[in-house]
Each structure stands twice: as C-alpha cells, then as structure tokens.
PDB file of C-alpha atoms in Angstrom:
ATOM      1  CA  MET A 239     -16.489 -10.449   9.461  1.00  0.00           C
ATOM      2  CA  ILE A 240     -19.997  -9.083   9.933  1.00  0.00           C
ATOM      3  CA  SER A 241     -20.578  -5.695  11.558  1.00  0.00           C
ATOM      4  CA  GLU A 242     -23.273  -4.914  14.125  1.00  0.00           C
ATOM      5  CA  ASN A 243     -25.784  -3.938  11.411  1.00  0.00           C
ATOM      6  CA  GLY A 244     -25.531  -7.378   9.783  1.00  0.00           C
ATOM      7  CA  LEU A 245     -23.532  -6.092   6.803  1.00  0.00           C
ATOM      8  CA  PRO A 246     -19.953  -7.076   5.956  1.00  0.00           C
ATOM      9  CA  ASP A 247     -17.267  -5.011   7.653  1.00  0.00           C
ATOM     10  CA  PRO A 248     -16.670  -2.041   5.282  1.00  0.00           C
ATOM     11  CA  VAL A 249     -12.895  -2.389   5.222  1.00  0.00           C
ATOM     12  CA  LEU A 250     -13.049  -6.123   4.557  1.00  0.00           C
ATOM     13  CA  ALA A 251     -15.702  -5.544   1.888  1.00  0.00           C
ATOM     14  CA  LEU A 252     -13.469  -2.916   0.275  1.00  0.00           C
ATOM     15  CA  GLN A 253     -10.530  -5.303   0.333  1.00  0.00           C
ATOM     16  CA  ARG A 254     -12.615  -8.022  -1.337  1.00  0.00           C
ATOM     17  CA  ALA A 255     -13.918  -5.557  -3.918  1.00  0.00           C
ATOM     18  CA  THR A 256     -10.373  -4.383  -4.604  1.00  0.00           C
ATOM     19  CA  HIS A 257      -9.189  -7.919  -5.290  1.00  0.00           C
ATOM     20  CA  ARG A 258     -12.169  -8.628  -7.549  1.00  0.00           C
ATOM     21  CA  THR A 259     -11.589  -5.335  -9.367  1.00  0.00           C
ATOM     22  CA  LEU A 260      -7.908  -6.134  -9.893  1.00  0.00           C
ATOM     23  CA  HIS A 261      -8.840  -9.597 -11.160  1.00  0.00           C
ATOM     24  CA  ALA A 262     -11.369  -8.103 -13.601  1.00  0.00           C
ATOM     25  CA  LEU A 263      -8.810  -5.589 -14.868  1.00  0.00           C
ATOM     26  CA  SER A 264      -6.090  -8.233 -15.179  1.00  0.00           C
ATOM     27  CA  THR A 265      -8.500 -10.371 -17.202  1.00  0.00           C
ATOM     28  CA  ALA A 266      -9.558  -7.478 -19.458  1.00  0.00           C
ATOM     29  CA  LEU A 267      -5.905  -6.576 -20.056  1.00  0.00           C
ATOM     30  CA  ALA A 268      -4.498 -10.124 -20.088  1.00  0.00           C
ATOM     31  CA  ASP A 269      -2.745  -9.655 -23.426  1.00  0.00           C
ATOM     32  CA  LEU A 270      -0.609  -6.889 -21.886  1.00  0.00           C
ATOM     33  CA  ASN A 271       0.691  -9.204 -19.133  1.00  0.00           C
ATOM     34  CA  LEU A 272       0.637  -6.464 -16.483  1.00  0.00           C
ATOM     35  CA  SER A 273       0.641  -6.972 -12.737  1.00  0.00           C
ATOM     36  CA  ALA A 274      -1.938  -5.195 -10.582  1.00  0.00           C
ATOM     37  CA  ALA A 275       0.781  -2.781  -9.419  1.00  0.00           C
ATOM     38  CA  GLU A 276       1.762  -2.039 -13.033  1.00  0.00           C
ATOM     39  CA  ILE A 277      -1.887  -1.419 -13.948  1.00  0.00           C
ATOM     40  CA  ASN A 278      -2.177   0.956 -10.979  1.00  0.00           C
ATOM     41  CA  ALA A 279       1.003   2.837 -11.918  1.00  0.00           C
ATOM     42  CA  LEU A 280       0.091   3.144 -15.610  1.00  0.00           C
ATOM     43  CA  ALA A 281      -3.414   4.343 -14.765  1.00  0.00           C
ATOM     44  CA  ASN A 282      -1.985   7.051 -12.531  1.00  0.00           C
ATOM     45  CA  LEU A 283       0.776   8.012 -14.969  1.00  0.00           C
ATOM     46  CA  GLY A 284      -1.672   8.098 -17.872  1.00  0.00           C
ATOM     47  CA  ASP A 285      -4.176  10.248 -16.027  1.00  0.00           C
ATOM     48  CA  GLY A 286      -2.607  13.508 -17.224  1.00  0.00           C
ATOM     49  CA  GLY A 287       0.685  15.212 -16.639  1.00  0.00           C
ATOM     50  CA  THR A 288       4.103  13.843 -15.866  1.00  0.00           C
ATOM     51  CA  LEU A 289       4.554  12.743 -12.267  1.00  0.00           C
ATOM     52  CA  ASN A 290       7.686  12.378 -10.223  1.00  0.00           C
ATOM     53  CA  VAL A 291       8.342   9.336  -8.048  1.00  0.00           C
ATOM     54  CA  ARG A 292       6.996  11.004  -4.877  1.00  0.00           C
ATOM     55  CA  GLN A 293       3.747  11.990  -6.609  1.00  0.00           C
ATOM     56  CA  LEU A 294       3.294   8.504  -8.058  1.00  0.00           C
ATOM     57  CA  SER A 295       3.968   7.041  -4.617  1.00  0.00           C
ATOM     58  CA  GLU A 296       1.249   9.239  -3.090  1.00  0.00           C
ATOM     59  CA  ARG A 297      -1.282   8.481  -5.827  1.00  0.00           C
ATOM     60  CA  THR A 298      -0.745   4.737  -5.819  1.00  0.00           C
ATOM     61  CA  GLY A 299      -0.365   4.361  -2.058  1.00  0.00           C
ATOM     62  CA  THR A 300       2.977   2.646  -2.626  1.00  0.00           C
ATOM     63  CA  ARG A 301       6.267   3.458  -0.894  1.00  0.00           C
ATOM     64  CA  ALA A 302       8.805   5.071  -3.204  1.00  0.00           C
ATOM     65  CA  SER A 303      11.314   2.325  -2.381  1.00  0.00           C
ATOM     66  CA  THR A 304       8.766  -0.296  -3.468  1.00  0.00           C
ATOM     67  CA  LEU A 305       8.216   1.549  -6.749  1.00  0.00           C
ATOM     68  CA  THR A 306      11.854   1.116  -7.806  1.00  0.00           C
ATOM     69  CA  GLY A 307      11.459  -2.434  -9.121  1.00  0.00           C
ATOM     70  CA  LEU A 308       8.091  -1.642 -10.667  1.00  0.00           C
ATOM     71  CA  LEU A 309       9.523   1.380 -12.478  1.00  0.00           C
ATOM     72  CA  ASP A 310      12.490  -0.713 -13.645  1.00  0.00           C
ATOM     73  CA  ARG A 311      10.070  -3.208 -15.219  1.00  0.00           C
ATOM     74  CA  LEU A 312       7.974  -0.501 -16.878  1.00  0.00           C
ATOM     75  CA  GLU A 313      11.092   1.226 -18.176  1.00  0.00           C
ATOM     76  CA  ASN A 314      12.551  -2.063 -19.484  1.00  0.00           C
ATOM     77  CA  ARG A 315       9.284  -2.727 -21.334  1.00  0.00           C
ATOM     78  CA  GLY A 316       9.531   0.693 -22.966  1.00  0.00           C
ATOM     79  CA  TYR A 317       6.523   2.243 -21.197  1.00  0.00           C
ATOM     80  CA  LEU A 318       8.307   5.116 -19.461  1.00  0.00           C
ATOM     81  CA  THR A 319      11.595   6.913 -19.076  1.00  0.00           C
ATOM     82  CA  ARG A 320      13.168   8.483 -16.025  1.00  0.00           C
ATOM     83  CA  GLU A 321      14.339  12.066 -16.230  1.00  0.00           C
ATOM     84  CA  LEU A 322      15.888  14.184 -13.514  1.00  0.00           C
ATOM     85  CA  ASP A 323      13.211  16.466 -12.117  1.00  0.00           C
ATOM     86  CA  PRO A 324      14.358  20.031 -12.809  1.00  0.00           C
ATOM     87  CA  GLY A 325      12.442  21.193  -9.707  1.00  0.00           C
ATOM     88  CA  ASP A 326      14.166  18.633  -7.454  1.00  0.00           C
ATOM     89  CA  ARG A 327      17.437  17.186  -8.759  1.00  0.00           C
ATOM     90  CA  ARG A 328      17.154  14.338  -6.197  1.00  0.00           C
ATOM     91  CA  SER A 329      13.987  13.064  -7.861  1.00  0.00           C
ATOM     92  CA  PHE A 330      12.971  11.646 -11.213  1.00  0.00           C
ATOM     93  CA  ARG A 331      10.065  12.572 -13.440  1.00  0.00           C
ATOM     94  CA  LEU A 332       8.335   9.646 -15.126  1.00  0.00           C
ATOM     95  CA  PRO A 333       7.087  10.593 -18.581  1.00  0.00           C
ATOM     96  CA  LEU A 334       5.355   7.858 -20.537  1.00  0.00           C
ATOM     97  CA  THR A 335       6.698   6.884 -23.933  1.00  0.00           C
ATOM     98  CA  VAL A 336       4.359   6.715 -26.922  1.00  0.00           C
ATOM     99  CA  VAL A 337       3.912   2.987 -26.271  1.00  0.00           C
ATOM    100  CA  GLY A 338       3.423   3.672 -22.558  1.00  0.00           C
ATOM    101  CA  GLN A 339       0.772   6.287 -23.232  1.00  0.00           C
ATOM    102  CA  ALA A 340      -1.072   3.922 -25.583  1.00  0.00           C
ATOM    103  CA  THR A 341      -0.943   1.203 -22.922  1.00  0.00           C
ATOM    104  CA  ALA A 342      -2.086   3.620 -20.213  1.00  0.00           C
ATOM    105  CA  THR A 343      -4.982   4.661 -22.461  1.00  0.00           C
ATOM    106  CA  ARG A 344      -6.044   1.001 -22.701  1.00  0.00           C
ATOM    107  CA  VAL A 345      -5.733   0.606 -18.940  1.00  0.00           C
ATOM    108  CA  LEU A 346      -7.834   3.728 -18.316  1.00  0.00           C
ATOM    109  CA  ALA A 347     -10.443   2.534 -20.833  1.00  0.00           C
ATOM    110  CA  ALA A 348     -10.699  -0.835 -19.057  1.00  0.00           C
ATOM    111  CA  ILE A 349     -11.112   0.965 -15.733  1.00  0.00           C
ATOM    112  CA  ALA A 350     -13.795   3.247 -17.217  1.00  0.00           C
ATOM    113  CA  ASP A 351     -15.664   0.246 -18.663  1.00  0.00           C
ATOM    114  CA  LEU A 352     -15.627  -1.566 -15.330  1.00  0.00           C
ATOM    115  CA  GLU A 353     -16.698   1.565 -13.463  1.00  0.00           C
ATOM    116  CA  ARG A 354     -19.500   2.310 -15.920  1.00  0.00           C
ATOM    117  CA  ASP A 355     -20.808  -1.249 -15.637  1.00  0.00           C
ATOM    118  CA  ALA A 356     -20.662  -1.292 -11.833  1.00  0.00           C
ATOM    119  CA  LEU A 357     -22.046   2.174 -11.203  1.00  0.00           C
ATOM    120  CA  SER A 358     -24.864   1.880 -13.744  1.00  0.00           C
ATOM    121  CA  ARG A 359     -26.719  -0.198 -11.151  1.00  0.00           C
ATOM    122  CA  LEU A 360     -26.498   2.432  -8.418  1.00  0.00           C
ATOM    123  CA  SER A 361     -28.408   5.606  -7.640  1.00  0.00           C
ATOM    124  CA  ALA A 362     -26.684   8.971  -7.298  1.00  0.00           C
ATOM    125  CA  GLU A 363     -27.267   8.741  -3.543  1.00  0.00           C
ATOM    126  CA  GLN A 364     -25.555   5.349  -3.353  1.00  0.00           C
ATOM    127  CA  ILE A 365     -22.588   6.615  -5.366  1.00  0.00           C
ATOM    128  CA  ALA A 366     -22.288   9.654  -3.073  1.00  0.00           C
ATOM    129  CA  GLY A 367     -22.319   7.309  -0.062  1.00  0.00           C
ATOM    130  CA  TYR A 368     -19.557   5.231  -1.624  1.00  0.00           C
ATOM    131  CA  HIS A 369     -17.432   8.335  -2.145  1.00  0.00           C
ATOM    132  CA  ALA A 370     -18.040   9.404   1.452  1.00  0.00           C
ATOM    133  CA  VAL A 371     -16.813   6.034   2.745  1.00  0.00           C
ATOM    134  CA  ILE A 372     -13.737   6.060   0.494  1.00  0.00           C
ATOM    135  CA  THR A 373     -12.881   9.613   1.601  1.00  0.00           C
ATOM    136  CA  ALA A 374     -13.278   8.677   5.275  1.00  0.00           C
ATOM    137  CA  LEU A 375     -11.028   5.628   4.852  1.00  0.00           C
ATOM    138  CA  GLN A 376      -8.362   7.659   3.045  1.00  0.00           C
ATOM    139  CA  GLU A 377      -8.406  10.320   5.745  1.00  0.00           C
ATOM    140  CA  ALA A 378      -8.172   7.699   8.496  1.00  0.00           C
ATOM    141  CA  SER A 379      -5.124   6.062   6.978  1.00  0.00           C
TER     142      SER A 379
END
C-alpha cells in the first residue's frame, strides 16, 4: 500500500521490516534453533533484571496466556526457571539460568550487530525520526 506522499504505508513498512529483521536474527542464530518469539523473550529477559510474566508480556507485546507455552519451551530447554514472585504470589518471576543468560547474551549481540549495521547508514536526524514514529505507533496501540 502506498501513502499519499508516494512512500510505503508506515505500518506496512514496519511490518515488512519486522519480518526481515526476524529472518535476519533467525539466520544469525540458526544453531540455537529459536523461534522469533523465543528470541524476543530471551532478548527481553537478558536485558537486565529478572522479570515476572506480566512484565515480560508488556515488553514483548504478547498476552500472558500466549507466553505460557513459550515459557514452557524455554524452561524445558534449561534457559529459565519459574519462581513465585515474592511481591505477588499469583505471579512467577523468570530468572535465566546460566545457559539461558549465555544464550540471551548471544541473542542481544546478534541484535546489536544488526542494529549497528542498519543504523550506520543513517544520520542522527533520521534515527530520531525513526524513534518518533515508533513511539507514536506504540502510543496509538
């Protein structure tokens, strides 16, 4: 779909970029055999601090009920454990294991490499514009 200014619709362009980004990350991390959702979860879990399910749901944009199967797979692979959250006994904290943290570090490194490569071609003004669009889309949804 083309917008009035002759450029691709921003949301459609973002969707296409997301799929290409996920493909690039899946390729870079192929030996880990992770799904896009697992890459997303590990990146967010490895980005500092132990999250609970609600926090991970908010950060990944995934419903908590949808995370259940994903967390089962990550736990079965030895990447994380589930602990009762002492602040909310109805919720679980999701600390990464040593293997999970090492895997998350690889995921975050692959993301950083892709970001560095992509953004190296852009000016500071273009990057600021990108962030403005992303912020507007997040606030609208």
